[in-house]
PDB file of C-alpha atoms in Angstrom:
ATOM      1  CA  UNK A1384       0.000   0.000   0.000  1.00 38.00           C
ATOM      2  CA  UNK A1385       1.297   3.558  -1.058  1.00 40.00           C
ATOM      3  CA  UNK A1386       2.616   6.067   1.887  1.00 41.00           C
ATOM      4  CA  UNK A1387       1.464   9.101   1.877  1.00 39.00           C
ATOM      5  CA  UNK A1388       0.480   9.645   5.582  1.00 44.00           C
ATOM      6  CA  UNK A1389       1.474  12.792   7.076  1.00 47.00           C
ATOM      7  CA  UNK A1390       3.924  11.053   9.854  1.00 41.00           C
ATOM      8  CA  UNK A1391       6.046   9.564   7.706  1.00 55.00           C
ATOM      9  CA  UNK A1392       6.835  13.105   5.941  1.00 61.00           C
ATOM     10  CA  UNK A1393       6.644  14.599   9.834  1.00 50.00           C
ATOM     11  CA  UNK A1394       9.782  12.015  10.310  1.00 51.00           C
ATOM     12  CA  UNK A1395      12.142  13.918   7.718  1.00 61.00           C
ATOM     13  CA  UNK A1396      14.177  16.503   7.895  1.00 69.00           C
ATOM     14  CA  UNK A1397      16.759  17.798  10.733  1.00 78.00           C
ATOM     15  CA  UNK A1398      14.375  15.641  13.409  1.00 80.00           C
ATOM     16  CA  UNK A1399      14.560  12.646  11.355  1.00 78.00           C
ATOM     17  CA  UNK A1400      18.095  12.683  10.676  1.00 83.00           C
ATOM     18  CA  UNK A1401      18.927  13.471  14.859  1.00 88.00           C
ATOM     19  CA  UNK A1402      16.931  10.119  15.594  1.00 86.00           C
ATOM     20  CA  UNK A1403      18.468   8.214  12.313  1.00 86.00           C
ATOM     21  CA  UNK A1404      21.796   9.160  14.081  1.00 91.00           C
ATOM     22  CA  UNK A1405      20.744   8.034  17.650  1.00 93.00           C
ATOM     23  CA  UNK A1406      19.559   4.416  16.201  1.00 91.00           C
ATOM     24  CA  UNK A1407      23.099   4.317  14.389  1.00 92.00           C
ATOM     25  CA  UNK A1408      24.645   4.225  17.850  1.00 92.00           C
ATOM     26  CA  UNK A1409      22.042   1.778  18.846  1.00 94.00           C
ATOM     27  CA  UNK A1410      21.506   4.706  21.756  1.00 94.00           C
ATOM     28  CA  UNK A1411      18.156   4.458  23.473  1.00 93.00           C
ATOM     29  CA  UNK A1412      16.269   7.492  23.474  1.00 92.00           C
ATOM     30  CA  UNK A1413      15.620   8.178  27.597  1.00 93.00           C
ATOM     31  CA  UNK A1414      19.301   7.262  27.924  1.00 94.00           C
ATOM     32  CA  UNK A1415      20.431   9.913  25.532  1.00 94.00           C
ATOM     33  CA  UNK A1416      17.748  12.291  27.354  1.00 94.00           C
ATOM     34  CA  UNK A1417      18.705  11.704  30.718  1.00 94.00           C
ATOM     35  CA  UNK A1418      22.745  12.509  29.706  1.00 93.00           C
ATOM     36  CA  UNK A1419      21.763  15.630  28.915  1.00 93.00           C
ATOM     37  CA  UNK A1420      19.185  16.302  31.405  1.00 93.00           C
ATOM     38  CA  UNK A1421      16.060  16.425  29.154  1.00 94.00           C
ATOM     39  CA  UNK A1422      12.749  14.870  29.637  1.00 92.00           C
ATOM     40  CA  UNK A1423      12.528  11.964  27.020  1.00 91.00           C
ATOM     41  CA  UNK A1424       9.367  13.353  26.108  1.00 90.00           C
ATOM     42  CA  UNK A1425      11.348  16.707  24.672  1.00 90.00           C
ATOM     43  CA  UNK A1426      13.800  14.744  22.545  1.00 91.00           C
ATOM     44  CA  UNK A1427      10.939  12.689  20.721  1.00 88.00           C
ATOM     45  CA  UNK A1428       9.003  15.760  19.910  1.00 83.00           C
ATOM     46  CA  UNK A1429      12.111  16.934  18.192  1.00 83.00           C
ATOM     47  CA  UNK A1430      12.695  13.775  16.562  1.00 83.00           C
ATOM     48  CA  UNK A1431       9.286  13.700  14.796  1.00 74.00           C
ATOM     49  CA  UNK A1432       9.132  17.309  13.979  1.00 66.00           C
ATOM     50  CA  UNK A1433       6.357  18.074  17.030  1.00 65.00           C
ATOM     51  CA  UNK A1434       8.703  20.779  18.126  1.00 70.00           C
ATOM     52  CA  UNK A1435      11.303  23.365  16.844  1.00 69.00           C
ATOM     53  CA  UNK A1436      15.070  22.700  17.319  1.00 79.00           C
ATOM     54  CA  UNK A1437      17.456  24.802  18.781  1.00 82.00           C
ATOM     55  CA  UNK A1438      20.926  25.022  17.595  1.00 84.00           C
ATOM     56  CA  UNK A1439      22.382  25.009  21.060  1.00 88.00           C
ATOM     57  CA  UNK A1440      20.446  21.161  21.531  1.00 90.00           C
ATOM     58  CA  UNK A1441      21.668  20.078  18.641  1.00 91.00           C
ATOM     59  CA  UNK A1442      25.360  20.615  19.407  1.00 92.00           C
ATOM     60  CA  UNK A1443      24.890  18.836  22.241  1.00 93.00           C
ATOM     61  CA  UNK A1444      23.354  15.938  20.848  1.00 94.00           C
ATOM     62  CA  UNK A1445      25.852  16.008  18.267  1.00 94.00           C
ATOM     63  CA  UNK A1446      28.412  15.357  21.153  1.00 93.00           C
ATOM     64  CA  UNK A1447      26.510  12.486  21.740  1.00 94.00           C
ATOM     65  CA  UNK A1448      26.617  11.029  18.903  1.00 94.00           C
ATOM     66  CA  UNK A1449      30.286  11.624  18.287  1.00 94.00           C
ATOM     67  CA  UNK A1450      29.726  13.788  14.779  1.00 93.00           C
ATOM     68  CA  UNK A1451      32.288  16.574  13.925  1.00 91.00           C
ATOM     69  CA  UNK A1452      33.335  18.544  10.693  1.00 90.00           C
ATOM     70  CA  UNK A1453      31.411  18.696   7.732  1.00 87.00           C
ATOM     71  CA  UNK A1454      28.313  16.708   8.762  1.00 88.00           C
ATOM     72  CA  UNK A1455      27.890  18.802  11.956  1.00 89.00           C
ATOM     73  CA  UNK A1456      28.460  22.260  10.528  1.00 87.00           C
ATOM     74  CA  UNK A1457      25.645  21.030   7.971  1.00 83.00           C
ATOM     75  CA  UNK A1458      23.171  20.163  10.671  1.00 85.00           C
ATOM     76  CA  UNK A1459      23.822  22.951  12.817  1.00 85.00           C
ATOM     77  CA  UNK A1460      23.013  25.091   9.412  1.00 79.00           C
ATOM     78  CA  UNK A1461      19.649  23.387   9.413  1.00 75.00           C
ATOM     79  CA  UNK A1462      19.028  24.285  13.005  1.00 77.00           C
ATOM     80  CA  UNK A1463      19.985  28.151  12.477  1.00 72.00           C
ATOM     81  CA  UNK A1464      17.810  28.862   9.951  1.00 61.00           C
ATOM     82  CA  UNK A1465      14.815  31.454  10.862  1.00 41.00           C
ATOM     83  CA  UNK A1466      12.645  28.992   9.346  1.00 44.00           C
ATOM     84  CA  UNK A1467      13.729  26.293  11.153  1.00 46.00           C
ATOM     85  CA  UNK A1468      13.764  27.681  14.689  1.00 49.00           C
ATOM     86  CA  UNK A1469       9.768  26.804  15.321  1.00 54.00           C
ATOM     87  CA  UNK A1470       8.423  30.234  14.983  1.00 52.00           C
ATOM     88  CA  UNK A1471       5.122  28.408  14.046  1.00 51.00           C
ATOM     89  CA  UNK A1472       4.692  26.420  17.058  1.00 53.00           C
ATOM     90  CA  UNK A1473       3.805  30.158  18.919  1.00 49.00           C
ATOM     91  CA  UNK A1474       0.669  30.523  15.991  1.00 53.00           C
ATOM     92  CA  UNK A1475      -2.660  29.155  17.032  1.00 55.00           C
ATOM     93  CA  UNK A1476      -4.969  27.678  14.823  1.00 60.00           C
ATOM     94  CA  UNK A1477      -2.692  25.935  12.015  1.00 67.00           C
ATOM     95  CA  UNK A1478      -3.649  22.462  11.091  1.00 72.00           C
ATOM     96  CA  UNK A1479      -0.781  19.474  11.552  1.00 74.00           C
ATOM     97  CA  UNK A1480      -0.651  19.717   7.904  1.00 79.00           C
ATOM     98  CA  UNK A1481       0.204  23.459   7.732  1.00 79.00           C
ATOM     99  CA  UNK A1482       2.936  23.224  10.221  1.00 78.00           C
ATOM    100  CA  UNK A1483       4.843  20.389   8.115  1.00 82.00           C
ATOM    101  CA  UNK A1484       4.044  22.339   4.674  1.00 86.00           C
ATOM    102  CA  UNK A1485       5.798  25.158   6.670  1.00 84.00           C
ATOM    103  CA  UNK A1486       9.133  22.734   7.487  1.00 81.00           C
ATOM    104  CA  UNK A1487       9.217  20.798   4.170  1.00 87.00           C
ATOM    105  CA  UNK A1488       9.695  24.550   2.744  1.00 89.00           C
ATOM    106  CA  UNK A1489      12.409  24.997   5.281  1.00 84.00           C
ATOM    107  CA  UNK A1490      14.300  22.150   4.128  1.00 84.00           C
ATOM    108  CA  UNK A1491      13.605  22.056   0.588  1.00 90.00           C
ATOM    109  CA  UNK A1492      16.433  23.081  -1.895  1.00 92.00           C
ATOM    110  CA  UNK A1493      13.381  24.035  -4.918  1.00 97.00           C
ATOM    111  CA  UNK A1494       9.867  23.963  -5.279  1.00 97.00           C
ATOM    112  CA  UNK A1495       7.531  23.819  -7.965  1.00 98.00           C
ATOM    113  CA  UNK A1496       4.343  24.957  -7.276  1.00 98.00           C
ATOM    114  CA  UNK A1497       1.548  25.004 -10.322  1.00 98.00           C
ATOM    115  CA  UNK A1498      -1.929  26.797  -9.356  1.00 97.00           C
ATOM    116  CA  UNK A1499      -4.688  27.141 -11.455  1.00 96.00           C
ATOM    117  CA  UNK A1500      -6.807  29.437  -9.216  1.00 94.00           C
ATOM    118  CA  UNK A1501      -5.065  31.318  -6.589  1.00 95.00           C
ATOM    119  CA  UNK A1502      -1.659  33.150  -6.599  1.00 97.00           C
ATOM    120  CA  UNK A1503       0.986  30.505  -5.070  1.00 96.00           C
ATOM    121  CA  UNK A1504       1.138  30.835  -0.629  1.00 94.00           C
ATOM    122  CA  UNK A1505       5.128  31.782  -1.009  1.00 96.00           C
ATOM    123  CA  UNK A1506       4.036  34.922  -3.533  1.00 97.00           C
ATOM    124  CA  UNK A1507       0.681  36.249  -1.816  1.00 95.00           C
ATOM    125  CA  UNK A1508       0.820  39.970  -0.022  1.00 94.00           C
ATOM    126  CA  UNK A1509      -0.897  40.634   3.427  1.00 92.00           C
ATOM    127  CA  UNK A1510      -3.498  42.135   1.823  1.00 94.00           C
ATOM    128  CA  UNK A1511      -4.549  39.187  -1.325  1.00 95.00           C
ATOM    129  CA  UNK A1512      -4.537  36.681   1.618  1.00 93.00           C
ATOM    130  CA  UNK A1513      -6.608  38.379   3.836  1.00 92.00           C
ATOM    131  CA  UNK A1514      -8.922  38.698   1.493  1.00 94.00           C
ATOM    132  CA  UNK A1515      -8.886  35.140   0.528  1.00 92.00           C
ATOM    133  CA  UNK A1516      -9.239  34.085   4.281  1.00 89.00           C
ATOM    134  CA  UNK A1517     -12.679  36.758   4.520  1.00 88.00           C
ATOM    135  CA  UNK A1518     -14.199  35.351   1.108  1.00 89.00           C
ATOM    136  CA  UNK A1519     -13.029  31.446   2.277  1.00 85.00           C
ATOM    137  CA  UNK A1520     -15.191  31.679   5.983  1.00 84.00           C
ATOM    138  CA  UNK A1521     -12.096  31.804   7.592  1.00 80.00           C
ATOM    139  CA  UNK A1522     -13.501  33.229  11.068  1.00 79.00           C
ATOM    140  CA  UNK A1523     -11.420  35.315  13.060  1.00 75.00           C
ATOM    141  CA  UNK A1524      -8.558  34.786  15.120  1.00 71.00           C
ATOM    142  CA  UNK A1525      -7.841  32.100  13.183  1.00 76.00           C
ATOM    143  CA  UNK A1526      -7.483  34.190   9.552  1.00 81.00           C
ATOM    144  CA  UNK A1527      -4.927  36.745  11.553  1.00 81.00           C
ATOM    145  CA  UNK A1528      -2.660  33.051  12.572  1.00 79.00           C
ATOM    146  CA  UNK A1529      -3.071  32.131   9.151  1.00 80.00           C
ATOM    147  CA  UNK A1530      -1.991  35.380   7.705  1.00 86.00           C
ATOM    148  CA  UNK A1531       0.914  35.683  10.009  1.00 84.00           C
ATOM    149  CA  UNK A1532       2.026  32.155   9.004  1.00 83.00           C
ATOM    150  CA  UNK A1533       1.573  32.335   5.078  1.00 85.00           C
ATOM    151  CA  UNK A1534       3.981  35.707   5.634  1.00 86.00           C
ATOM    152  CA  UNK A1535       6.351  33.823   7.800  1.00 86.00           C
ATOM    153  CA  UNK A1536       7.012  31.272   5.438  1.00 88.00           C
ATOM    154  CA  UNK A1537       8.106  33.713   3.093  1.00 91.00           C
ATOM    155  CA  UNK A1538      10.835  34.388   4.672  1.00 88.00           C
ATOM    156  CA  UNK A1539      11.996  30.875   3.159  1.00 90.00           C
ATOM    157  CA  UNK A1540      12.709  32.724   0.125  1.00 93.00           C
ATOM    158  CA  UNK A1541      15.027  35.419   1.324  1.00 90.00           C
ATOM    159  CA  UNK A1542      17.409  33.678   3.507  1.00 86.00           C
ATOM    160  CA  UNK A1543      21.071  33.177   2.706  1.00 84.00           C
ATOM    161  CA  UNK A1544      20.742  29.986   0.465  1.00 86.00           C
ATOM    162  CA  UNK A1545      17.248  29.831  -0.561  1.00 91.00           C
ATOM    163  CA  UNK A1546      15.172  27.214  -2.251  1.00 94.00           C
ATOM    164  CA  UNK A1547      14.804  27.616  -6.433  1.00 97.00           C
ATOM    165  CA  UNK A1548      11.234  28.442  -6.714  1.00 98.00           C
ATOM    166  CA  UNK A1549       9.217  27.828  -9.881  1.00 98.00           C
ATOM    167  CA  UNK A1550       6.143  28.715  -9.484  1.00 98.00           C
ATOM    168  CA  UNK A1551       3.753  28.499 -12.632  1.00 98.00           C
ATOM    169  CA  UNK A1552       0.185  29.971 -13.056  1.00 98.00           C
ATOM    170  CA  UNK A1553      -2.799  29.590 -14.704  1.00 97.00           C
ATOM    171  CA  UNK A1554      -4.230  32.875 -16.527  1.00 98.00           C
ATOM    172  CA  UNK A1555      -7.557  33.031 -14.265  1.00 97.00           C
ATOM    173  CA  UNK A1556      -5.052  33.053 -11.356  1.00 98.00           C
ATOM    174  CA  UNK A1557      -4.231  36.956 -12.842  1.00 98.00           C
ATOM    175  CA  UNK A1558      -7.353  37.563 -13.580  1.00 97.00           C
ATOM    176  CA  UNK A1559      -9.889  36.778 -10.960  1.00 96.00           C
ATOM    177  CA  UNK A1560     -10.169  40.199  -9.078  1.00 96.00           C
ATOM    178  CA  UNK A1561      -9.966  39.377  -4.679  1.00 95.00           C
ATOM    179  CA  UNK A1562     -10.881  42.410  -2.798  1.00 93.00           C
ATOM    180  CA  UNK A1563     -10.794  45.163  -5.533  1.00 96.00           C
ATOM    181  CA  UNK A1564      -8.915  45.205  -8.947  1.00 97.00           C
ATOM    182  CA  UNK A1565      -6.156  47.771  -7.049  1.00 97.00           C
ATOM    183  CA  UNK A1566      -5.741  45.150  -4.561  1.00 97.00           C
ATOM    184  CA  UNK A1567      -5.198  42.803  -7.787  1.00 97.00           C
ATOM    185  CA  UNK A1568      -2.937  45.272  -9.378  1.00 98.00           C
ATOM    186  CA  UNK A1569      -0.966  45.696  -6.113  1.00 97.00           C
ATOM    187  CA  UNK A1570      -0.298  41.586  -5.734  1.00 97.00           C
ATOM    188  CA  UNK A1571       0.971  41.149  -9.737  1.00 98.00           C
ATOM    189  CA  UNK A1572       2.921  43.844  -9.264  1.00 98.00           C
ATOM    190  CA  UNK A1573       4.505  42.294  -6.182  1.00 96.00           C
ATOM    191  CA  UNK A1574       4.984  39.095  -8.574  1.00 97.00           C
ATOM    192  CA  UNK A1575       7.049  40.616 -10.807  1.00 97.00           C
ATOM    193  CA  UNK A1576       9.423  42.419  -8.363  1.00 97.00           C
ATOM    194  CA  UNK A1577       9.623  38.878  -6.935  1.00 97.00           C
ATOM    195  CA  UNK A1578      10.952  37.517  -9.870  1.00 97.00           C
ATOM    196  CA  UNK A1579      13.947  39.867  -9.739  1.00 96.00           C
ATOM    197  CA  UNK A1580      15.539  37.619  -7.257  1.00 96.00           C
ATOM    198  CA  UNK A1581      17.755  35.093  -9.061  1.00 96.00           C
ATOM    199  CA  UNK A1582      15.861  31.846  -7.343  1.00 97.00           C
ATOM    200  CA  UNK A1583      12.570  32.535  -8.449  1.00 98.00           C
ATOM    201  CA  UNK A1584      11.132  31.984 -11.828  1.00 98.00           C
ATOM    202  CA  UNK A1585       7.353  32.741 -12.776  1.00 98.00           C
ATOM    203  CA  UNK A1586       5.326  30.937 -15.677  1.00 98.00           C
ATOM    204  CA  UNK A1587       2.170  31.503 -16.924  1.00 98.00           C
ATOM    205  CA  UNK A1588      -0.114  29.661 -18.752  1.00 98.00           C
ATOM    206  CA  UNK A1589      -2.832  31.646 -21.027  1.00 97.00           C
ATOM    207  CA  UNK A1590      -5.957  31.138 -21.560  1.00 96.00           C
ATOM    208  CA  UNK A1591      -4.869  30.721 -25.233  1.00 95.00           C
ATOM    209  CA  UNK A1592      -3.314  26.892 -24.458  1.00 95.00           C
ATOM    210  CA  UNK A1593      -7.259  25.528 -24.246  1.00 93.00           C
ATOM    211  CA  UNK A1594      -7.229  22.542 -22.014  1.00 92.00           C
ATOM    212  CA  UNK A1595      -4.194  21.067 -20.437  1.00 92.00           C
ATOM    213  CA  UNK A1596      -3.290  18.817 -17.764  1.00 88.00           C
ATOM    214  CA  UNK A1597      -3.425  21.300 -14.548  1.00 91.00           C
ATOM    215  CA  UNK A1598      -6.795  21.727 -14.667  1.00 91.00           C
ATOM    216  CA  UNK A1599      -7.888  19.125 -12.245  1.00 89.00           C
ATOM    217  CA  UNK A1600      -6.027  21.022  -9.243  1.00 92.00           C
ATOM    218  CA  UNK A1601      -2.472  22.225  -7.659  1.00 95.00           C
ATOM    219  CA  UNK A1602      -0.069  20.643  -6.318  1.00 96.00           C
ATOM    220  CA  UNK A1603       3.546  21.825  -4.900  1.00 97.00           C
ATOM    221  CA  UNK A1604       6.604  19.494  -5.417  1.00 97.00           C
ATOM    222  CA  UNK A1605       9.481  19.715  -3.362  1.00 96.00           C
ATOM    223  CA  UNK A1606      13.068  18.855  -3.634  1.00 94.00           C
ATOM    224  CA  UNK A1607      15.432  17.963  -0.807  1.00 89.00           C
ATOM    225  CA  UNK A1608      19.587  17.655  -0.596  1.00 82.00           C
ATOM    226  CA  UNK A1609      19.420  14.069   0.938  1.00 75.00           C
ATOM    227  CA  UNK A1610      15.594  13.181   1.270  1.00 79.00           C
ATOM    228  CA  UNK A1611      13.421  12.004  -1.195  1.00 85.00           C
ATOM    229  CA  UNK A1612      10.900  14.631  -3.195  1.00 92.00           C
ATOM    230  CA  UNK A1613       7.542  14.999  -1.993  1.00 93.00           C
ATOM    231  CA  UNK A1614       4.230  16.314  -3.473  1.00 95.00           C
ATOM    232  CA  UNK A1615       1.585  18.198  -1.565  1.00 94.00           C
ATOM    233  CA  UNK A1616      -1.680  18.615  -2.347  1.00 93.00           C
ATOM    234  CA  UNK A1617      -3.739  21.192  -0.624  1.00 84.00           C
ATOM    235  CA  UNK A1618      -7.468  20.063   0.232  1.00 75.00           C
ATOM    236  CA  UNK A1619     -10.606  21.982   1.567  1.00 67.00           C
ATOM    237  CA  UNK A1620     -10.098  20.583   4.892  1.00 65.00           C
ATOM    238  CA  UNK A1621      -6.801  18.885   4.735  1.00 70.00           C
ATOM    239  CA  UNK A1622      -3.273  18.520   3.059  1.00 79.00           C
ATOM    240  CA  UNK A1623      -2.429  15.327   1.256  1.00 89.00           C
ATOM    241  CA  UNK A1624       1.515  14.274   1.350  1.00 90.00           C
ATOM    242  CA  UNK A1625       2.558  12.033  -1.148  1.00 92.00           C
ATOM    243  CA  UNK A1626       6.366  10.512  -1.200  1.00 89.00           C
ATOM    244  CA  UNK A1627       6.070   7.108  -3.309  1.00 91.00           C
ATOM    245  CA  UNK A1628       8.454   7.640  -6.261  1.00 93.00           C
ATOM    246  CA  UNK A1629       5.927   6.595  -8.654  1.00 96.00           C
ATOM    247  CA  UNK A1630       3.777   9.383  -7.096  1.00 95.00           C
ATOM    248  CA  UNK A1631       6.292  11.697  -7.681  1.00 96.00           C
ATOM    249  CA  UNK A1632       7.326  10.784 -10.771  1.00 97.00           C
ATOM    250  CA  UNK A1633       3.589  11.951 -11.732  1.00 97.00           C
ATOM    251  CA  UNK A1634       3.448  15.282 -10.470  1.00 97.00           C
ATOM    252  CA  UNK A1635       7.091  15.603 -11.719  1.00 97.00           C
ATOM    253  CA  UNK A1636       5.740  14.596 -15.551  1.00 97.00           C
ATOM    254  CA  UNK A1637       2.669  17.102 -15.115  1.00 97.00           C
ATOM    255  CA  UNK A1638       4.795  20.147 -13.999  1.00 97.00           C
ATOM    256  CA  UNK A1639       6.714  19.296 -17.364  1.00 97.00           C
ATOM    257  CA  UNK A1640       3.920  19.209 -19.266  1.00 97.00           C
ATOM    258  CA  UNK A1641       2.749  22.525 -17.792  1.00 97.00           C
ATOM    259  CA  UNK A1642       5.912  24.046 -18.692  1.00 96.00           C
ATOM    260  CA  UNK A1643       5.666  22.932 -22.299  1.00 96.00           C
ATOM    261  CA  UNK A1644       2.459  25.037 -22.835  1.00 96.00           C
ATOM    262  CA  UNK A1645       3.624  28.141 -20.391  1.00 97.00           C
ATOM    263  CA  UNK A1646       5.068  31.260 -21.564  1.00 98.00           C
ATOM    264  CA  UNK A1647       8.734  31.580 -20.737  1.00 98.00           C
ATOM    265  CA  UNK A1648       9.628  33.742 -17.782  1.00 98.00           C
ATOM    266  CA  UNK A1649      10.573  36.568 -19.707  1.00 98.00           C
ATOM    267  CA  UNK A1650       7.076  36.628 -21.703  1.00 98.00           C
ATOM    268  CA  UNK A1651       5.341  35.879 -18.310  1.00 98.00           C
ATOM    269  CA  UNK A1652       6.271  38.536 -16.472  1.00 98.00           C
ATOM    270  CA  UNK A1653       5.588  41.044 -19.446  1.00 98.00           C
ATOM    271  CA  UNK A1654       1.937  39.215 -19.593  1.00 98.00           C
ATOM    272  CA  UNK A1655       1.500  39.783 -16.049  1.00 98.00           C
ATOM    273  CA  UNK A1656       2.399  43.440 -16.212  1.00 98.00           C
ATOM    274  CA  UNK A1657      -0.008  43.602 -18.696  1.00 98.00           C
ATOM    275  CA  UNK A1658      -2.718  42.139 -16.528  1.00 98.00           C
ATOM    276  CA  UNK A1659      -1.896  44.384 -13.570  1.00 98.00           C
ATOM    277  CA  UNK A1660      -2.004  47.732 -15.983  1.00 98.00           C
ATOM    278  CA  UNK A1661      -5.633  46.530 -16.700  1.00 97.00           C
ATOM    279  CA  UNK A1662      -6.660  46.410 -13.668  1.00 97.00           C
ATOM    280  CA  UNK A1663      -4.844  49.721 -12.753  1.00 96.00           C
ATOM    281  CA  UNK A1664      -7.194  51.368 -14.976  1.00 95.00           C
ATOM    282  CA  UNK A1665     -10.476  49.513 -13.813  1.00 87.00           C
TER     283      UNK A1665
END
């Protein structure tokens, strides 16, 4: 039967590789707790991704487990990152689902994200997703957490040695007017200035292409330096994690085929200034 169950993607990352280390020195885990004076109940939650990771544990567990040079200035790297220091575990009222979304973007070295009806989580202003939480029946204070979140996970794209992100759009996405064309005008234009930093690429495709094989729903595919890719697939009420490698291997084919029928960057961010002058003058 094909895994795609939310723990075993919660089991990745800088967690999952502190407990694959652990079981390599056949080290229980209350024994390794108790040397360093933890509760065992602290060092699981790290190990499965429950909780944030500070650098300054790490190091010590790295003691532990007798690894030095390259290997440790790697995993220390992981633990200093903004976005991996469990600024989301403070924000109330994000699903399981949005809180590993939120670390596979951490640890992910690209992402390609197709979306055929909103603009992409990593690319949205304050304003375009508050709007989308109002119109969605988001009730309040859980649209504020969720605002606060999306914008924190931005900061994924910013940081030192950021993920590539190709992120590719269906025409409707520019089009359909949230809040007030301005508002529309505001959140292309942000687009476009995002696609001045060298690790993000933007593709549309126009209404011109007909039918084509995104039209059934998004997806986001990420890319790791040691893990294997995942897929995501965001739901009304849930997220859906897939990791099979036929699975992959899918969504990997369909982002192709999207980006045989997409304008290249260059023409897609002259079609979405285009867009954004139109509704400018609405």
């Amino acid at each position: 039967m094909a895994k795609s169950n939310q723990p075993t993607v919660v089991g990745r990352g800088l967690g999952g590789e502190l407990r694959g280390l652990r079981e390599a020195k056949k080290l229980g885990l209350r024994r390794v707790a108790a040397r360093l004076d933890w509760q065992a109940s602290k060092l699981s939650r790290m190990e499965t991704g429950i909780q944030g990771i500070r650098a300054e544990d790490v190091a010590s567990l790295l003691v532990i487990y007798g690894v030095t040079g390259d290997e440790r200035r790697r995993l220390l790297g992981m633990a200093e990152r903004s976005a991996e220091s469990g600024w989301w575990e403070v924000i109330g009222g994000l699903s399981d689902e949005s809180r590993t979304l939120i670390r596979l973007e951490a640890e992910a070295t690209s992402v390609v994200n197709w979306q055929p009806l909103l603009i992409p989580g990593l690319l949205q202003t304050a304003d375009y997703t508050q709007v989308l939480m109002r119109d969605g029946g988001v009730e309040e204070p859980d649209a504020q957490s969720r605002v606060a979140a999306r914008l924190g996970r931005q900061a994924v794209l910013t940081r030192p040695q950021p993920p590539e992100l190709l992120a590719i759009v269906d025409e409707m996405v520019l089009r359909r007017v949230l809040g007030s064309p301005r508002l529309m005008a505001r959140q292309l234009r942000h687009l476009i200035e995002a696609t001045e930093r060298p690790n993000i690429t933007l593709r549309v495709v126009p209404f011109a292409v007909g039918g084509h094989p995104g039209l059934d729903g998004g997806f986001a595919l990420f890319d790791f330096p040691r893990n294997k890719s995942v897929v995501y697939l965001d739901q009304k009420i849930s997220g859906l994690f897939l990791e099979e490698a036929p699975q992959v291997a899918f969504f990997r084919r369909e982002a192709e085929r999207l980006g045989a029928v997409a304008l290249s960057p260059t023409e897609s961010v002259d079609f979405v200034a285009r867009v954004a002058t139109e509704h400018e003058r609405e």
